[in-house]
mmCIF file of C-alpha atoms in Angstrom:
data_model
loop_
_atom_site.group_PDB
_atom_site.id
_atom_site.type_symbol
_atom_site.label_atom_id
_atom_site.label_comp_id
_atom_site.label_asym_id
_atom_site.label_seq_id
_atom_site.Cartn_x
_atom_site.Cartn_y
_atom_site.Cartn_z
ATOM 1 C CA UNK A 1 91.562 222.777 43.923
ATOM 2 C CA UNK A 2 90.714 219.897 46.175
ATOM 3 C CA UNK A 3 94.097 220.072 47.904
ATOM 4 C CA UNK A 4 93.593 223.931 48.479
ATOM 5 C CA UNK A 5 90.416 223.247 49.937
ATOM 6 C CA UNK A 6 91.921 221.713 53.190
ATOM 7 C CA UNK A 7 94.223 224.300 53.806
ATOM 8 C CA UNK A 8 90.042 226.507 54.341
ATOM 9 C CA UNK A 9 88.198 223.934 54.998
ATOM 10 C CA UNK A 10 88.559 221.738 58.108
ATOM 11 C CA UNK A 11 85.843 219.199 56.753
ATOM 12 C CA UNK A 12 87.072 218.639 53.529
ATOM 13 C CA UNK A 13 90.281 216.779 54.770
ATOM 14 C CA UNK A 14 88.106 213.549 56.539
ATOM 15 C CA UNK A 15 86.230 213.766 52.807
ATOM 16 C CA UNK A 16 89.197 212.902 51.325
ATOM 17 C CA UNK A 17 90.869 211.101 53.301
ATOM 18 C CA UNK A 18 87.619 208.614 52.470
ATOM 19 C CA UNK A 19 87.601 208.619 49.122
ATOM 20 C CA UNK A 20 91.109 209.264 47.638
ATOM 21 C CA UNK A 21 94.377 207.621 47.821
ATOM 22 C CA UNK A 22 97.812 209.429 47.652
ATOM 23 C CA UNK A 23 98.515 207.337 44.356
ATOM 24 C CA UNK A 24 95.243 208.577 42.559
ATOM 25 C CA UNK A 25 97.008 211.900 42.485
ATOM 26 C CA UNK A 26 98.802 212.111 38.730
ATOM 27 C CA UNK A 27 101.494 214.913 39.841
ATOM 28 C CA UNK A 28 104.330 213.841 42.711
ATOM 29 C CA UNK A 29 104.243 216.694 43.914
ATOM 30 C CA UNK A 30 100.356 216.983 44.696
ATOM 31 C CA UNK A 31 101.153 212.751 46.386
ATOM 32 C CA UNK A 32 103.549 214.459 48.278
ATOM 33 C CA UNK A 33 100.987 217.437 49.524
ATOM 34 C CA UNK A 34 98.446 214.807 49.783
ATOM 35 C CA UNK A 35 100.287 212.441 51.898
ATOM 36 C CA UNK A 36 101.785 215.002 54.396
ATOM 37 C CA UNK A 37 97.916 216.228 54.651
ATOM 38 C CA UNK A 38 96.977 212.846 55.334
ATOM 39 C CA UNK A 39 99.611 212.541 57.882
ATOM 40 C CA UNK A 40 98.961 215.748 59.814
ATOM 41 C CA UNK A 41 95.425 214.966 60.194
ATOM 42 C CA UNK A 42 96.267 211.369 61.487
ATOM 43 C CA UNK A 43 98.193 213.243 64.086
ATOM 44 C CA UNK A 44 95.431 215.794 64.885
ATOM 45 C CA UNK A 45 97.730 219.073 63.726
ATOM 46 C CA UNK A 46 95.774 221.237 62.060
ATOM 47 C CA UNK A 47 96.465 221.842 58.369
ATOM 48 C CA UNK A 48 97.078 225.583 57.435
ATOM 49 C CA UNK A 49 99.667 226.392 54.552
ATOM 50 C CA UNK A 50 102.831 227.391 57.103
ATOM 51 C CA UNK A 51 102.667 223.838 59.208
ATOM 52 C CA UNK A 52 102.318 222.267 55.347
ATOM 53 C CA UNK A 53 105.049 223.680 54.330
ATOM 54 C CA UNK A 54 106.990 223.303 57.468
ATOM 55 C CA UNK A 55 106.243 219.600 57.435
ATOM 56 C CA UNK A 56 106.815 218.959 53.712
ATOM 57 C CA UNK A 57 110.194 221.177 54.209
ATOM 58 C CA UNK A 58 111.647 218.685 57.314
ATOM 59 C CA UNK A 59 110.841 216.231 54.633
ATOM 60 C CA UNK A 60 113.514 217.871 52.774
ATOM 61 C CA UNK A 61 110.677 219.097 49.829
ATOM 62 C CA UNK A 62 109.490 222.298 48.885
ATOM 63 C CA UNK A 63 112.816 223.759 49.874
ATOM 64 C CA UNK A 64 112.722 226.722 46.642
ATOM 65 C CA UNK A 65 110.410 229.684 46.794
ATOM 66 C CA UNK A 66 108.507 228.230 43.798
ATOM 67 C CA UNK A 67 107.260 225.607 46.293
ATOM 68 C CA UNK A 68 105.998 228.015 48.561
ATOM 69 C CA UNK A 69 104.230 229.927 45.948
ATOM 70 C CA UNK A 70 102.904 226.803 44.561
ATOM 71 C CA UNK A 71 101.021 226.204 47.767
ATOM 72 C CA UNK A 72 99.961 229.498 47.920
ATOM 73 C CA UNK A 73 98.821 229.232 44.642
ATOM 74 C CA UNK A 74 96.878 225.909 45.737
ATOM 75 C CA UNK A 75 94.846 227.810 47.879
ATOM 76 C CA UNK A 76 93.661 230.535 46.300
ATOM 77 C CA UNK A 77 91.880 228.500 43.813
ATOM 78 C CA UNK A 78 90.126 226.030 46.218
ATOM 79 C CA UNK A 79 86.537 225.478 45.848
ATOM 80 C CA UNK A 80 84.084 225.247 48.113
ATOM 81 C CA UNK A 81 83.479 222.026 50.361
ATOM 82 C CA UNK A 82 79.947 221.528 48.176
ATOM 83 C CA UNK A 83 82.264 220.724 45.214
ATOM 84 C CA UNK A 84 84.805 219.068 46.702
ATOM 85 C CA UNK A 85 82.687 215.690 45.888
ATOM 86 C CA UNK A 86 82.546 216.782 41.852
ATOM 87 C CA UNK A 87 86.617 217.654 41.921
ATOM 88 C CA UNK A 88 87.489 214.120 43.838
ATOM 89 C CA UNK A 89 85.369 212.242 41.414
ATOM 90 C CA UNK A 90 87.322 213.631 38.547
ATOM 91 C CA UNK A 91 90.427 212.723 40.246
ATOM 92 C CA UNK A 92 89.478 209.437 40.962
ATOM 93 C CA UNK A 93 88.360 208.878 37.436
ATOM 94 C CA UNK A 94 91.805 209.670 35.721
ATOM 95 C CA UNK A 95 93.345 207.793 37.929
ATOM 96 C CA UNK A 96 91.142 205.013 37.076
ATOM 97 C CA UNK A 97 92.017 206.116 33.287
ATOM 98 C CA UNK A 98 95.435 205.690 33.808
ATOM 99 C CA UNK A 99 95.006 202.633 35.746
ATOM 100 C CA UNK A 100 93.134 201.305 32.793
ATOM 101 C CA UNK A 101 95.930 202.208 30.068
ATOM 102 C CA UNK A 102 98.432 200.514 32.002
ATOM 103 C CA UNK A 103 96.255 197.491 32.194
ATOM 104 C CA UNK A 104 96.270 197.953 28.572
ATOM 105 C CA UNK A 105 100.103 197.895 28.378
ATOM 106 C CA UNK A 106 100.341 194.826 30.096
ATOM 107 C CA UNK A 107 97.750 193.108 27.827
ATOM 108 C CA UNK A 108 99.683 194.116 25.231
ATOM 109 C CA UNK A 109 103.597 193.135 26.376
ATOM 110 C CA UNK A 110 102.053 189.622 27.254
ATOM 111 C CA UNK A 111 100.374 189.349 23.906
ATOM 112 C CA UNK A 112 103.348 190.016 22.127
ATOM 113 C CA UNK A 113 105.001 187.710 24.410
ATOM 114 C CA UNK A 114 103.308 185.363 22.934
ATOM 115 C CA UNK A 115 101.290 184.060 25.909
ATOM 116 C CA UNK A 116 98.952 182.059 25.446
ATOM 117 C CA UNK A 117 95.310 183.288 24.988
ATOM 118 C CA UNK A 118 93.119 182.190 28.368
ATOM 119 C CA UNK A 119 96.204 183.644 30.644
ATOM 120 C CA UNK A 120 96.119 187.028 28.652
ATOM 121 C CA UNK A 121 92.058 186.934 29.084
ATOM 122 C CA UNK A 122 92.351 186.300 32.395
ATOM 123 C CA UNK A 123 94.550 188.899 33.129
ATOM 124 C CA UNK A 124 92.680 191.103 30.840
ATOM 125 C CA UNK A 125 89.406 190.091 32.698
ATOM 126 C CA UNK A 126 91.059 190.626 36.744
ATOM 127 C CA UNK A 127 92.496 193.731 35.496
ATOM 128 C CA UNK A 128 89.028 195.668 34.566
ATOM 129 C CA UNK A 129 87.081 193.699 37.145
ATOM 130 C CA UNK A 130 89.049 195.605 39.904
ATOM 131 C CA UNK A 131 89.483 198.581 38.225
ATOM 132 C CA UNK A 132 85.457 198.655 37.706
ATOM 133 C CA UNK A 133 84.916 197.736 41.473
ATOM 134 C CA UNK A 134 87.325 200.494 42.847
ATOM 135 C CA UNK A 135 89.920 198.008 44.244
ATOM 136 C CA UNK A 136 93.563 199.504 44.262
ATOM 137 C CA UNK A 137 96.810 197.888 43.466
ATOM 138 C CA UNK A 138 97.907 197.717 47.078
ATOM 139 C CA UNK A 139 101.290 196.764 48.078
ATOM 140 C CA UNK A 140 101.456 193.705 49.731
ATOM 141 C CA UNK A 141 104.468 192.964 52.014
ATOM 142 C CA UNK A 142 105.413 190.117 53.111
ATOM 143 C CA UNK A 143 104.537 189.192 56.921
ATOM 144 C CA UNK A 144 108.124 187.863 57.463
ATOM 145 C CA UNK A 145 110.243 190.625 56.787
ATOM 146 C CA UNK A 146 107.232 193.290 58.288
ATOM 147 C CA UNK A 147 107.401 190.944 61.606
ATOM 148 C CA UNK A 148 111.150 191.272 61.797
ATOM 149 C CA UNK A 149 111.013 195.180 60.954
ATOM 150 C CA UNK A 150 108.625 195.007 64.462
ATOM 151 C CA UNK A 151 110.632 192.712 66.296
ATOM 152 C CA UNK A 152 113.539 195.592 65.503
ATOM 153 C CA UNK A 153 111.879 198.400 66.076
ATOM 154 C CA UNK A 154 110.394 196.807 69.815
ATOM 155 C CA UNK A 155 114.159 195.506 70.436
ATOM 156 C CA UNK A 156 115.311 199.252 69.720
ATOM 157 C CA UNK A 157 112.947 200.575 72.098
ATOM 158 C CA UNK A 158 113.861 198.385 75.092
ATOM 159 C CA UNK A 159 117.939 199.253 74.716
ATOM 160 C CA UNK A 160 117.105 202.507 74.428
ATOM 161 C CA UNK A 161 118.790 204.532 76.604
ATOM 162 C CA UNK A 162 118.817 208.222 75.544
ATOM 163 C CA UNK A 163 115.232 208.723 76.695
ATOM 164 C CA UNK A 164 114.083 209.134 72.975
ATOM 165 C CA UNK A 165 111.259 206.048 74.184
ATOM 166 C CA UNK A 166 110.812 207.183 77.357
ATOM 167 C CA UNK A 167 106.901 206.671 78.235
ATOM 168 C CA UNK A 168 105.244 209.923 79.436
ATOM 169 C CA UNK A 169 103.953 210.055 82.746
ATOM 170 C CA UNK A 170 100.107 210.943 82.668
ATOM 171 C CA UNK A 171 99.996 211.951 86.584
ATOM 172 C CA UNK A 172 98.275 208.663 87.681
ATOM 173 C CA UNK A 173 100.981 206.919 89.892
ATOM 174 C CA UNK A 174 99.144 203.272 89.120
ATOM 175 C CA UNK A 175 99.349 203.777 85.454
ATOM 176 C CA UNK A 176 102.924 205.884 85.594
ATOM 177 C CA UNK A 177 104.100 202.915 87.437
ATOM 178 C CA UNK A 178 102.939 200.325 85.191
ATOM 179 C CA UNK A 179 104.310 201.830 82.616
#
């Protein structure tokens, strides 16, 4: 429903885009819809079920007529942008559920690991605390090997020479030159 909506509703996209994360989605498949969503509207395309599918397809999913059908199916039952806000908070609550289970699982492997009781607590305590004040498990990566993924990409870009970095020229020589 709340997927389907942005494929009507041009407004509902920047909703979600502030309130939900592509991992608060249960299914893959609706990560993989949300994430390409997210994407599109990063790049200002607009997001209409044939440039979905297109972009989800060059992503090498949603190859089967199933898929297509799926999104169709998507839309048709989209709500309106007024309850867009009751349909997010649901998702955001399972995925808070399921957050909360796993923190449970982990309690539980390190109790009968026999650790010790104020780590388990601790843990136990961190885990709800951020789950009850909305913080996500992020995931962190390290500023060395990001830095050097940089430093690679940049070093790419100035051997280029098939064009594919080539700056494009705005039609203001100062600036074109510069550049």
């Amino acid at each position: 429903i709340v997927l389907g909506s942005n494929l009507f509703y041009l407004e509902s996209i920047s909703l979600l885009a502030e309130t939900l994360h592509v991992e608060q989605f249960y299914a893959k498949r609706h990560q993989l819809i949300f994430e390409t969503m997210l994407e599109m509207y990063d790049t200002g395309d607009p997001i209409e079920g044939v440039l979905l599918l297109s972009k989800l397809r060059e992503q090498g999913e949603f190859t089967s007529d199933e898929d297509s059908q799926y999104l169709l199916l998507l839309a048709e039952n989209a709500s309106s942008v007024k309850s867009i806000d009751y349909y997010t908070k649901i998702i955001a609550d399972a995925a808070n559920l399921r957050r909360v289970i796993e923190a449970c699982k982990d309690i539980t492997e390190l109790s009968f690991a026999n650790t010790d009781l104020p780590t388990v607590l601790g843990l136990a305590e961190q885990r709800f605390y951020d789950i009850s004040n909305g913080k996500q498990n992020v995931q962190l990566h390290r500023l060395g090997a990001v830095a050097k993924e940089e430093i690679n990409r940049l070093t790419e870009m100035e051997k280029d020479e098939t064009g594919k970095f080539a700056p494009i020229k705005v039609g203001i020589s100062d600036f074109d030159n510069f550049l």
